[in-house]
Amino acid sequence: MKESPSMLSPEKQEQLQENQPVPENDSGKQNRNILSVVFSETDFAKRLSELVIEPLPDDYQPSYKNDFKLVDNNKVNEHQLLKLYHDISHIPLLDEQEMHDIIPYPDITFDFLNNNHCLPISWNADHTVMAVASPYNLGNFALLWKNLYDADIEFLLSRSAFIKRYIDELYDKPEDEKEVNWEGSNEQTLRDLAKEAPIVRLVNDIFTRAEESGTSDIHIEPNENDVTVRFRVDGMLKVILRQPKSQYAAIASRIKLLAGMNIAERRLPQDGRIELAHATSPIDVRVSTVPCMHGESIVLRLLEKDSAVFDLEKVGLDPDIKEQLTQLFNMPHGMILMVGPTGSGKTTTLYCIMNILNTEFRKIITIEDPVEYQLEGLTQIHVKAKIGLTFANGLRAIVRQDPDVILVGEIRDRETAEIAIHAALTGHLVLSTLHTNDAAGAISRLVEMGVESFLISSALLGVASQRLVRRICPVCHGSGKISSDKEGETKRCRNCMGSGYRGRVALFELMLIDNELRKAINEHKDTNDITEIARHNGMRTLKEDGDIKVKQKLTTQSEVTRVCKMDIDLGE
Ligand SMILES: [Zn+2]
């Protein structure tokens, strides 16, 4: 709001002067006739106690303050709370995606809105639509509004962070808001900042939104004048919010505190972990900070810990490919390689296979850098090169541990390659990844590392190359729009946020090493020849698999072109 409080009428100035929240009375009972909101606090408290993980505190009384204390302490998340408010009060939930140009309400102060956790969404002379963060005291609120503005009021329930964001953006904050200098603050100041309720809520809100949108990475980037929060969803980055630079120190400190990092250290890169226990399934968050021009760049990688995530069905393999792959990993010994650039989903696919192999009859040992997902039943080893625990050293120890299956995170050097191949030739099933574009390229890569061709040809069972393309949204079929209730009108598809895509599907190229290929490897045939032989024997290339998935309307031609073009850029 751009007008200063002095432009208000004297009476309104007086009423708003104190900047106090609307006084609470016994839940606004006598005012219920003024609006149709009925909010039974007893029913609410009962349902809330069923919802929270632990029993409610003894002194719990339904109120905005107490409810949000539960949110801040991770006893309940704000979405669950809002849904419950809605169930009990029948106040509609605001659709954030429908909110675009919100115009500031004339004659109202920042503090009034901030203290009452409310935001005018739209209005005319005698009617106001107001977003509120809770259904408490709305009877009183409506009465006050009527007195102040001579207007009826209609409420919509909304997340407190949404309201706060727009209040901050649209209305002038009083000057005394403290600006915190990122460089100069001492540790205690930063710790205090990190515990302030609005920051706790903002960071929780970022996590909730990330979970809901299927985000893989959260990027928090300090710029000269603001802080940008971007989410990577289905491989694409998108700006989610911009916060004033003044909040950066608090946001960064909050995250560093949660991740167990050193808050005072701002000049060196750090990494840490946060476990989000309060989600539908636990999520492991890997946090990394790197100092940059305007503060520390913070990237949070979200890893779902639930093994249900690793479902080979969800990778999107064609039935015939899946059948071939299943036969491969059920072999008692030999080596299977997954190739593709970073972010091609090869680790996820390997974990899907691990999840199938993971039974009490098999000993599975992994060596990874880092251990990305923890699966129960697996013995997982984290490479620590600094103390000499390299892939090669670790692998040597693993073979003495009587494993059936060994997963080597990545083969990067001759030594590791040779130990892995030796293990594959001595009765173990070995799975690993290599950094090459296509399946046939894996063979020349191993040869370049110095591995003998006859060892490769005798150990290798198959090589799979994978890419991820975005999946066409099943709700809007890729248009990003759906028809609205009104005739002829369309609105943005909520399932894909208007992008036309939701989730990803794998393009897969599976090269099975048959006798003919074994011979070709021994004869040092080059990558092109090996590809030709494999294709002749039935291998489908990534691009061909992509074309099939375009025909099946699972993805688009532009997606297939995009990931295949990346291959050319990557070179070999
Ligand atoms: Zn859609």
Coordinates of C-alpha atoms and ligand atoms in Angstrom, one line a residue:
M1 CA 0.0 0.0 0.0
K2 CA 1.5 3.2 -1.2
E3 CA -0.5 5.8 0.8
S4 CA 0.9 6.8 4.2
P5 CA -1.3 6.4 7.3
S6 CA -1.7 10.1 7.4
M7 CA -4.0 9.9 4.4
L8 CA -6.5 7.9 6.4
S9 CA -9.6 9.5 7.8
P10 CA -9.0 10.6 11.4
E11 CA -11.4 8.0 12.9
K12 CA -9.7 5.2 11.0
Q13 CA -6.3 6.5 12.0
E14 CA -7.4 6.3 15.5
Q15 CA -8.8 2.8 15.2
L16 CA -5.7 1.6 13.4
Q17 CA -3.3 3.5 15.6
E18 CA -2.7 0.8 18.1
N19 CA -2.0 -1.7 15.4
Q20 CA -3.3 -4.4 17.6
P21 CA -4.9 -7.6 16.5
V22 CA -8.7 -7.8 16.7
P23 CA -9.4 -8.5 20.4
E24 CA -10.4 -12.1 21.1
N25 CA -13.7 -12.8 22.8
D26 CA -15.2 -16.2 23.5
S27 CA -14.8 -17.3 19.9
G28 CA -17.1 -14.5 18.5
K29 CA -20.2 -16.4 19.4
Q30 CA -22.5 -13.4 19.7
N31 CA -21.4 -12.1 16.3
R32 CA -22.0 -15.3 14.3
N33 CA -25.2 -13.8 12.8
I34 CA -23.1 -11.3 11.0
L35 CA -21.6 -14.0 8.8
S36 CA -22.3 -17.5 8.1
V37 CA -19.0 -18.8 9.6
V38 CA -19.5 -21.4 12.3
F39 CA -16.3 -22.7 13.7
S40 CA -16.7 -25.1 16.5
E41 CA -13.5 -25.0 18.5
T42 CA -14.4 -28.2 20.4
D43 CA -14.8 -30.2 17.2
F44 CA -11.6 -28.6 15.9
A45 CA -9.6 -29.5 19.0
K46 CA -10.9 -33.1 18.8
R47 CA -10.0 -33.6 15.2
L48 CA -6.7 -31.9 15.7
S49 CA -5.8 -34.3 18.5
E50 CA -6.4 -37.1 16.1
L51 CA -4.2 -35.5 13.5
V52 CA -1.1 -34.7 15.5
I53 CA 1.6 -37.3 15.9
E54 CA 2.0 -36.8 19.7
P55 CA -0.7 -35.8 22.2
L56 CA -1.6 -32.1 22.3
P57 CA 0.1 -30.2 25.1
D58 CA -2.0 -30.2 28.3
D59 CA -2.5 -26.4 28.2
Y60 CA -3.6 -26.4 24.6
Q61 CA -6.5 -24.1 23.8
P62 CA -7.6 -23.5 20.2
S63 CA -6.2 -20.2 19.0
Y64 CA -4.1 -18.9 16.1
K65 CA -1.1 -18.6 18.3
N66 CA -1.3 -22.2 19.7
D67 CA -2.1 -23.8 16.4
F68 CA 0.9 -22.2 14.7
K69 CA 3.1 -23.1 17.6
L70 CA 2.3 -26.7 16.7
V71 CA 3.2 -26.0 13.1
D72 CA 6.5 -24.4 14.1
N73 CA 7.3 -27.4 16.2
N74 CA 6.5 -29.7 13.4
K75 CA 3.6 -31.4 15.2
V76 CA 1.3 -30.8 12.3
N77 CA 1.9 -29.1 8.9
E78 CA 0.1 -26.0 7.8
H79 CA -1.6 -27.8 5.0
Q80 CA -3.2 -30.3 7.3
L81 CA -4.2 -27.5 9.6
L82 CA -5.8 -25.5 6.8
K83 CA -7.7 -28.5 5.6
L84 CA -9.0 -29.1 9.1
Y85 CA -9.9 -25.4 9.5
H86 CA -11.8 -25.7 6.3
D87 CA -13.5 -29.0 7.3
I88 CA -14.8 -27.5 10.5
S89 CA -15.6 -24.0 9.4
H90 CA -16.6 -24.6 5.8
I91 CA -14.7 -21.5 4.8
P92 CA -13.4 -22.1 1.3
L93 CA -9.7 -22.6 0.6
L94 CA -8.1 -20.0 -1.5
D95 CA -6.6 -21.2 -4.8
E96 CA -3.2 -19.6 -4.9
Q97 CA -2.7 -20.4 -8.5
E98 CA -5.7 -18.3 -9.4
M99 CA -4.2 -15.3 -7.6
H100 CA -2.5 -12.9 -9.9
D101 CA -2.6 -9.2 -9.7
I102 CA -3.6 -8.5 -6.1
I103 CA -4.2 -4.7 -5.7
P104 CA -3.4 -3.1 -2.4
Y105 CA -6.4 -2.1 -0.3
P106 CA -6.7 1.6 0.2
D107 CA -6.7 3.0 3.8
I108 CA -5.2 0.1 5.6
T109 CA -1.8 -0.3 7.3
F110 CA 0.8 -3.0 7.1
D111 CA 0.7 -3.6 10.8
F112 CA -3.1 -4.1 10.8
L113 CA -2.8 -6.8 8.2
N114 CA 0.3 -8.3 9.6
N115 CA -1.1 -8.6 13.1
N116 CA -4.4 -10.1 11.9
H117 CA -2.7 -12.4 9.4
C118 CA -5.1 -11.3 6.7
L119 CA -4.9 -10.0 3.1
P120 CA -7.6 -8.3 1.1
I121 CA -7.8 -10.2 -2.2
S122 CA -10.5 -8.2 -4.0
W123 CA -13.2 -5.8 -3.1
N124 CA -15.8 -3.3 -4.3
A125 CA -17.5 -0.5 -2.4
D126 CA -19.5 -2.7 -0.1
H127 CA -17.9 -6.1 -0.2
T128 CA -14.4 -7.4 0.5
V129 CA -12.9 -10.8 -0.1
M130 CA -10.3 -11.4 2.6
A131 CA -7.7 -14.2 2.8
V132 CA -7.2 -15.2 6.4
A133 CA -4.8 -17.7 8.0
S134 CA -7.2 -19.1 10.5
P135 CA -10.9 -19.1 11.3
Y136 CA -10.6 -17.6 14.8
N137 CA -12.5 -14.5 15.7
L138 CA -13.9 -13.9 12.3
G139 CA -17.2 -12.7 13.8
N140 CA -15.4 -9.9 15.5
F141 CA -13.3 -9.3 12.5
A142 CA -16.3 -8.9 10.2
L143 CA -17.9 -6.5 12.7
L144 CA -14.8 -4.4 12.9
W145 CA -14.5 -4.4 9.1
K146 CA -18.1 -3.3 8.8
N147 CA -17.5 -0.4 11.3
L148 CA -14.3 0.7 9.6
Y149 CA -15.1 0.3 6.0
D150 CA -18.8 -0.1 5.9
A151 CA -18.4 -3.3 3.8
D152 CA -19.4 -6.9 4.2
I153 CA -16.7 -9.4 4.2
E154 CA -16.1 -12.8 2.7
F155 CA -13.3 -15.1 4.0
L156 CA -11.0 -17.5 2.3
L157 CA -8.5 -19.6 4.1
S158 CA -5.0 -19.3 3.0
R159 CA -1.5 -20.3 4.0
S160 CA 0.1 -17.7 6.4
A161 CA 3.2 -17.5 4.2
F162 CA 1.1 -16.6 1.2
I163 CA -0.6 -13.8 3.1
K164 CA 2.7 -12.6 4.6
R165 CA 4.4 -12.6 1.2
Y166 CA 1.8 -10.3 -0.3
I167 CA 1.6 -8.1 2.7
D168 CA 5.4 -7.6 2.5
E169 CA 5.2 -7.0 -1.2
L170 CA 2.2 -4.7 -1.4
Y171 CA 2.1 -2.6 1.8
D172 CA 4.7 -0.3 3.2
K173 CA 6.5 -1.8 6.2
P174 CA 7.2 0.6 9.1
E175 CA 10.8 1.8 9.0
D176 CA 12.0 0.1 12.2
E177 CA 12.1 -3.3 10.6
K178 CA 15.6 -4.5 11.4
E179 CA 18.0 -4.9 8.6
V180 CA 20.6 -7.5 9.3
N181 CA 24.0 -7.2 7.8
W182 CA 25.0 -10.7 6.6
E183 CA 28.7 -10.0 6.9
G184 CA 28.9 -8.3 10.2
S185 CA 26.4 -10.3 12.4
N186 CA 27.8 -12.4 15.2
E187 CA 26.7 -16.0 15.8
Q188 CA 24.2 -15.3 18.5
T189 CA 22.4 -12.7 16.4
L190 CA 22.2 -15.3 13.6
R191 CA 20.9 -18.0 15.9
D192 CA 18.2 -15.7 17.3
L193 CA 17.2 -14.7 13.8
A194 CA 16.9 -18.3 12.7
K195 CA 14.4 -19.0 15.5
E196 CA 12.0 -16.1 14.7
A197 CA 8.6 -17.5 13.9
P198 CA 8.1 -15.8 10.5
I199 CA 11.4 -17.3 9.3
V200 CA 10.7 -20.7 10.7
R201 CA 7.4 -20.6 8.9
L202 CA 8.8 -19.3 5.7
V203 CA 11.4 -22.1 5.6
N204 CA 8.8 -24.7 6.5
D205 CA 6.6 -23.4 3.8
I206 CA 9.4 -23.7 1.2
F207 CA 9.8 -27.3 2.2
T208 CA 6.1 -28.1 2.0
R209 CA 5.8 -26.5 -1.4
A210 CA 8.9 -28.4 -2.6
E211 CA 7.4 -31.7 -1.4
E212 CA 4.1 -31.0 -3.0
S213 CA 5.5 -30.0 -6.4
G214 CA 7.8 -33.0 -6.6
T215 CA 10.9 -30.8 -6.4
S216 CA 14.3 -32.5 -6.5
D217 CA 16.4 -29.5 -5.6
I218 CA 15.8 -26.1 -3.9
H219 CA 18.2 -23.3 -4.8
I220 CA 18.4 -20.3 -2.5
E221 CA 20.4 -17.6 -4.2
P222 CA 21.4 -14.2 -2.6
N223 CA 21.6 -11.4 -5.2
E224 CA 22.5 -7.8 -4.8
N225 CA 19.0 -6.7 -3.8
D226 CA 17.0 -9.8 -3.1
V227 CA 17.0 -13.5 -2.4
T228 CA 15.7 -15.9 -5.1
V229 CA 14.3 -19.3 -4.3
R230 CA 14.1 -21.6 -7.3
F231 CA 12.8 -25.2 -7.5
R232 CA 14.0 -27.8 -9.9
V233 CA 10.9 -29.8 -10.9
D234 CA 11.2 -32.6 -13.5
G235 CA 14.7 -31.3 -14.4
M236 CA 13.7 -27.7 -15.0
L237 CA 14.4 -24.8 -12.7
K238 CA 11.6 -22.3 -11.9
V239 CA 11.6 -19.2 -9.7
I240 CA 9.2 -19.8 -6.8
L241 CA 9.7 -16.7 -4.8
R242 CA 11.8 -13.6 -4.2
Q243 CA 12.3 -12.3 -0.7
P244 CA 13.8 -9.0 0.3
K245 CA 17.5 -9.2 0.9
S246 CA 17.0 -8.2 4.5
Q247 CA 15.6 -11.7 5.2
Y248 CA 18.6 -13.5 3.7
A249 CA 20.7 -13.7 6.9
A250 CA 17.8 -15.3 8.7
I251 CA 16.8 -17.7 6.0
A252 CA 20.4 -18.9 5.5
S253 CA 21.0 -19.2 9.2
R254 CA 17.7 -21.2 9.7
I255 CA 18.8 -23.7 7.0
K256 CA 22.3 -24.0 8.4
L257 CA 21.0 -24.5 11.9
L258 CA 18.6 -27.3 10.7
A259 CA 21.4 -28.9 8.7
G260 CA 23.8 -28.9 11.6
M261 CA 26.2 -26.6 9.9
N262 CA 28.5 -24.0 11.5
I263 CA 26.3 -20.8 11.4
A264 CA 29.3 -18.5 11.9
E265 CA 31.3 -19.9 9.0
R266 CA 30.5 -17.9 5.9
R267 CA 33.7 -18.0 3.9
L268 CA 34.1 -21.8 3.3
P269 CA 31.8 -24.3 1.5
Q270 CA 29.9 -26.6 3.9
D271 CA 27.6 -29.5 3.7
G272 CA 25.0 -30.9 6.0
R273 CA 21.8 -32.9 6.2
I274 CA 18.2 -32.3 7.3
E275 CA 15.7 -35.1 7.8
L276 CA 12.2 -34.0 7.1
A277 CA 10.3 -36.5 9.2
H278 CA 7.1 -34.7 9.0
A279 CA 6.3 -35.5 5.4
T280 CA 4.0 -38.2 4.0
S281 CA 7.2 -40.2 3.6
P282 CA 10.5 -39.2 5.2
I283 CA 12.7 -37.0 3.1
D284 CA 16.4 -36.7 3.4
V285 CA 17.7 -33.3 2.5
R286 CA 21.3 -32.9 1.5
V287 CA 22.4 -29.3 2.0
S288 CA 25.4 -27.6 0.4
T289 CA 26.5 -24.0 0.8
V290 CA 29.1 -22.2 -1.3
P291 CA 30.2 -18.6 -0.6
C292 CA 29.5 -16.3 -3.5
M293 CA 29.4 -12.5 -4.2
H294 CA 26.3 -11.6 -2.2
G295 CA 26.3 -14.3 0.6
E296 CA 26.2 -18.0 0.4
S297 CA 24.5 -19.9 -2.4
I298 CA 22.5 -22.7 -0.8
V299 CA 21.3 -25.8 -2.6
L300 CA 19.1 -28.4 -1.0
R301 CA 18.7 -31.8 -2.6
L302 CA 15.6 -33.7 -1.6
L303 CA 15.9 -37.5 -1.5
E304 CA 12.9 -39.6 -0.6
K305 CA 13.9 -42.2 1.9
D306 CA 10.9 -44.4 1.4
S307 CA 11.9 -47.5 -0.5
A308 CA 8.5 -47.4 -2.3
V309 CA 10.0 -44.7 -4.4
F310 CA 12.3 -47.2 -6.0
D311 CA 9.7 -48.9 -8.0
L312 CA 10.9 -50.2 -11.4
E313 CA 7.3 -49.9 -12.6
K314 CA 7.5 -46.1 -12.2
V315 CA 10.6 -45.7 -14.4
G316 CA 8.5 -46.1 -17.4
L317 CA 10.2 -49.0 -19.2
D318 CA 8.5 -50.7 -22.1
P319 CA 7.4 -54.2 -21.1
D320 CA 9.8 -56.0 -23.4
I321 CA 12.8 -53.9 -22.2
K322 CA 11.8 -54.5 -18.6
E323 CA 11.6 -58.2 -19.2
Q324 CA 15.1 -58.2 -20.7
L325 CA 16.5 -56.1 -17.9
T326 CA 14.9 -58.4 -15.3
Q327 CA 16.5 -61.4 -16.8
L328 CA 19.9 -59.6 -16.7
F329 CA 19.8 -58.7 -13.0
N330 CA 18.6 -62.2 -12.1
M331 CA 21.8 -63.7 -13.4
P332 CA 24.0 -65.2 -10.6
H333 CA 27.1 -63.4 -11.7
G334 CA 28.5 -60.9 -14.2
M335 CA 28.6 -57.2 -14.7
I336 CA 25.7 -54.8 -15.6
L337 CA 26.5 -51.1 -16.4
M338 CA 24.2 -48.1 -16.4
V339 CA 25.5 -45.1 -18.4
G340 CA 24.2 -41.6 -19.0
P341 CA 25.1 -38.1 -17.9
T342 CA 24.5 -36.7 -14.4
G343 CA 20.7 -36.4 -13.8
S344 CA 19.7 -39.1 -16.2
G345 CA 18.2 -41.2 -13.5
K346 CA 20.7 -44.0 -13.7
T347 CA 21.2 -44.2 -9.9
T348 CA 17.5 -44.3 -9.3
T349 CA 17.1 -47.2 -11.8
L350 CA 19.9 -49.0 -10.1
Y351 CA 18.2 -48.6 -6.7
C352 CA 15.0 -49.9 -8.2
I353 CA 16.9 -53.0 -9.2
M354 CA 18.5 -53.2 -5.7
N355 CA 15.0 -52.9 -4.2
I356 CA 14.0 -56.0 -6.1
L357 CA 17.2 -58.0 -5.3
N358 CA 17.0 -57.0 -1.7
T359 CA 15.8 -60.2 0.0
E360 CA 17.1 -62.0 3.1
F361 CA 18.7 -64.6 0.8
R362 CA 21.1 -62.1 -0.8
K363 CA 24.0 -60.2 0.7
I364 CA 24.1 -56.8 -1.0
I365 CA 27.0 -54.4 -0.4
T366 CA 27.3 -51.0 -2.0
I367 CA 30.2 -48.6 -2.2
E368 CA 29.1 -45.1 -3.2
D369 CA 30.3 -41.5 -3.2
P370 CA 28.1 -40.3 -1.5
V371 CA 25.5 -42.9 -0.3
E372 CA 22.5 -41.2 -1.8
Y373 CA 19.7 -43.4 -0.5
Q374 CA 19.7 -45.7 2.4
L375 CA 17.9 -48.9 1.9
E376 CA 17.3 -51.3 4.8
G377 CA 19.0 -54.6 4.4
L378 CA 21.9 -53.3 2.3
T379 CA 25.4 -52.8 3.6
Q380 CA 26.3 -49.4 2.3
I381 CA 29.8 -47.9 2.4
H382 CA 30.6 -44.3 1.9
V383 CA 33.8 -43.6 0.0
K384 CA 36.2 -41.4 2.0
A385 CA 39.1 -40.6 -0.3
K386 CA 40.7 -38.4 2.3
I387 CA 41.4 -41.3 4.6
G388 CA 42.2 -43.7 1.8
L389 CA 38.9 -45.4 1.5
T390 CA 38.6 -45.1 -2.3
F391 CA 36.3 -47.1 -4.6
A392 CA 39.2 -49.5 -5.3
N393 CA 40.2 -50.1 -1.7
G394 CA 36.6 -50.4 -0.5
L395 CA 35.9 -52.8 -3.3
R396 CA 38.8 -55.0 -2.3
A397 CA 37.4 -55.3 1.2
I398 CA 33.9 -55.9 0.0
V399 CA 34.8 -59.0 -1.9
R400 CA 36.1 -60.5 1.3
Q401 CA 32.7 -60.0 2.9
D402 CA 31.0 -62.8 1.0
P403 CA 28.5 -60.7 -1.0
D404 CA 26.1 -61.9 -3.7
V405 CA 25.5 -58.5 -5.2
I406 CA 27.9 -55.5 -5.3
L407 CA 26.9 -52.0 -6.3
V408 CA 29.8 -49.8 -7.2
G409 CA 28.6 -46.1 -7.4
E410 CA 30.8 -45.3 -10.3
I411 CA 33.8 -46.7 -12.2
R412 CA 36.2 -43.9 -12.7
D413 CA 39.6 -45.6 -13.0
R414 CA 41.4 -48.7 -14.2
E415 CA 41.9 -50.1 -10.7
T416 CA 38.3 -50.0 -9.7
A417 CA 37.3 -51.3 -13.1
E418 CA 39.6 -54.3 -12.8
I419 CA 38.5 -55.2 -9.3
A420 CA 34.9 -54.9 -10.3
I421 CA 35.4 -57.1 -13.3
H422 CA 37.3 -59.6 -11.3
A423 CA 34.5 -59.8 -8.8
A424 CA 32.0 -60.3 -11.6
L425 CA 34.1 -63.2 -12.9
T426 CA 34.3 -64.8 -9.6
G427 CA 30.7 -65.4 -8.8
H428 CA 29.3 -62.0 -7.9
L429 CA 26.7 -59.9 -9.6
V430 CA 28.3 -56.4 -10.0
L431 CA 26.3 -53.3 -10.9
S432 CA 27.9 -50.0 -11.6
T433 CA 27.7 -46.7 -13.6
L434 CA 29.9 -45.1 -16.2
H435 CA 30.0 -41.6 -17.6
T436 CA 29.3 -42.2 -21.3
N437 CA 26.5 -41.3 -23.6
D438 CA 25.4 -44.5 -25.2
A439 CA 25.5 -48.2 -24.3
A440 CA 28.2 -49.1 -26.8
G441 CA 30.4 -46.2 -25.6
A442 CA 30.8 -48.0 -22.3
I443 CA 33.1 -50.6 -23.9
S444 CA 35.5 -48.1 -25.4
R445 CA 35.5 -46.2 -22.1
L446 CA 36.7 -49.3 -20.3
V447 CA 39.3 -50.0 -23.0
E448 CA 40.5 -46.4 -22.7
M449 CA 40.9 -46.9 -18.9
G450 CA 43.2 -49.8 -19.8
V451 CA 41.0 -52.8 -19.1
E452 CA 41.8 -55.8 -21.3
S453 CA 39.1 -56.5 -24.0
F454 CA 38.8 -60.2 -23.1
L455 CA 38.1 -59.3 -19.5
I456 CA 35.3 -56.9 -20.6
S457 CA 33.8 -59.4 -23.0
S458 CA 33.8 -62.2 -20.5
A459 CA 32.4 -60.2 -17.5
L460 CA 29.9 -57.9 -19.1
L461 CA 26.2 -59.1 -19.3
G462 CA 24.7 -55.9 -20.6
V463 CA 24.9 -52.1 -20.7
A464 CA 21.9 -49.8 -20.3
S465 CA 21.8 -46.1 -21.3
Q466 CA 19.1 -43.9 -19.9
R467 CA 17.8 -40.4 -20.2
L468 CA 14.8 -38.7 -18.6
V469 CA 12.2 -36.8 -20.6
R470 CA 9.3 -34.9 -19.1
R471 CA 6.0 -36.8 -19.1
I472 CA 2.9 -35.2 -20.7
C473 CA 0.5 -34.1 -18.0
P474 CA -2.4 -36.6 -17.9
V475 CA -4.9 -34.0 -16.8
C476 CA -4.5 -31.4 -19.6
H477 CA -2.8 -33.7 -22.1
G478 CA 0.0 -31.2 -22.5
S479 CA -1.9 -28.0 -23.2
G480 CA -1.3 -26.6 -19.7
K481 CA -5.0 -25.5 -19.7
I482 CA -8.2 -27.0 -18.8
S483 CA -11.7 -25.8 -19.5
S484 CA -13.3 -24.0 -16.7
D485 CA -16.9 -24.2 -15.4
K486 CA -17.9 -21.3 -17.5
E487 CA -18.4 -22.0 -21.2
G488 CA -15.6 -21.4 -23.5
E489 CA -13.2 -20.3 -20.8
T490 CA -10.0 -22.0 -19.9
K491 CA -7.8 -21.9 -16.9
R492 CA -4.4 -23.0 -16.0
C493 CA -4.0 -26.7 -15.3
R494 CA -3.1 -27.2 -11.6
N495 CA -1.6 -30.6 -12.0
C496 CA 1.3 -29.3 -14.1
M497 CA 1.2 -25.6 -13.1
G498 CA 0.5 -24.8 -16.7
S499 CA 3.7 -26.4 -18.1
G500 CA 1.9 -29.3 -19.8
Y501 CA 4.3 -31.8 -18.1
R502 CA 4.2 -33.7 -14.8
G503 CA 6.8 -36.2 -13.8
R504 CA 9.3 -37.9 -16.0
V505 CA 9.7 -41.0 -18.0
A506 CA 12.9 -42.8 -19.0
L507 CA 14.2 -43.4 -22.5
F508 CA 16.1 -46.6 -22.4
E509 CA 18.7 -48.3 -24.6
L510 CA 19.6 -51.8 -23.5
M511 CA 22.5 -53.6 -25.1
L512 CA 22.7 -57.3 -24.3
I513 CA 26.1 -58.8 -24.7
D514 CA 25.6 -61.8 -26.9
N515 CA 28.2 -64.0 -28.6
E516 CA 28.5 -61.8 -31.6
L517 CA 29.1 -58.7 -29.5
R518 CA 31.6 -60.7 -27.3
K519 CA 33.6 -61.5 -30.5
A520 CA 33.4 -57.9 -31.7
I521 CA 34.7 -56.7 -28.3
N522 CA 37.6 -59.1 -28.5
E523 CA 38.4 -57.9 -32.0
H524 CA 38.5 -54.3 -30.7
K525 CA 35.7 -53.1 -32.9
D526 CA 34.9 -49.4 -32.5
T527 CA 31.8 -47.9 -30.9
N528 CA 29.9 -47.5 -34.2
D529 CA 30.5 -51.1 -35.3
I530 CA 29.4 -52.3 -31.8
T531 CA 26.2 -50.2 -32.0
E532 CA 25.5 -51.5 -35.5
I533 CA 25.8 -55.1 -34.3
A534 CA 23.7 -54.5 -31.3
R535 CA 21.0 -52.8 -33.3
H536 CA 21.1 -55.6 -35.8
N537 CA 20.4 -58.0 -33.0
G538 CA 17.4 -56.0 -31.8
M539 CA 18.7 -53.1 -29.6
R540 CA 16.6 -50.0 -29.7
T541 CA 18.5 -46.7 -29.4
L542 CA 17.6 -43.9 -27.1
K543 CA 16.2 -41.9 -29.9
E544 CA 14.1 -44.8 -31.3
D545 CA 12.8 -45.5 -27.8
G546 CA 11.9 -41.7 -27.6
D547 CA 10.1 -41.9 -30.9
I548 CA 7.9 -44.7 -29.6
K549 CA 7.2 -42.8 -26.4
V550 CA 6.1 -39.8 -28.6
K551 CA 3.8 -42.0 -30.5
Q552 CA 2.4 -43.3 -27.2
K553 CA 1.8 -39.7 -26.2
L554 CA 3.9 -40.2 -23.1
T555 CA 6.2 -37.3 -24.1
T556 CA 6.8 -34.8 -26.9
Q557 CA 9.1 -34.7 -29.8
S558 CA 10.7 -31.5 -28.4
E559 CA 11.6 -33.4 -25.2
V560 CA 13.2 -36.2 -27.1
T561 CA 15.1 -33.8 -29.2
R562 CA 16.2 -31.8 -26.1
V563 CA 17.8 -34.8 -24.4
C564 CA 19.3 -36.2 -27.5
K565 CA 20.7 -32.8 -28.4
M566 CA 22.4 -32.7 -25.0
D567 CA 24.3 -35.8 -26.1
I568 CA 25.8 -34.0 -29.0
D569 CA 26.8 -31.1 -26.7
L570 CA 28.3 -33.5 -24.2
G571 CA 30.5 -35.0 -26.9
E572 CA 32.3 -38.3 -26.4
Ligands
ZN1 ZN -1.6 -30.3 -16.9

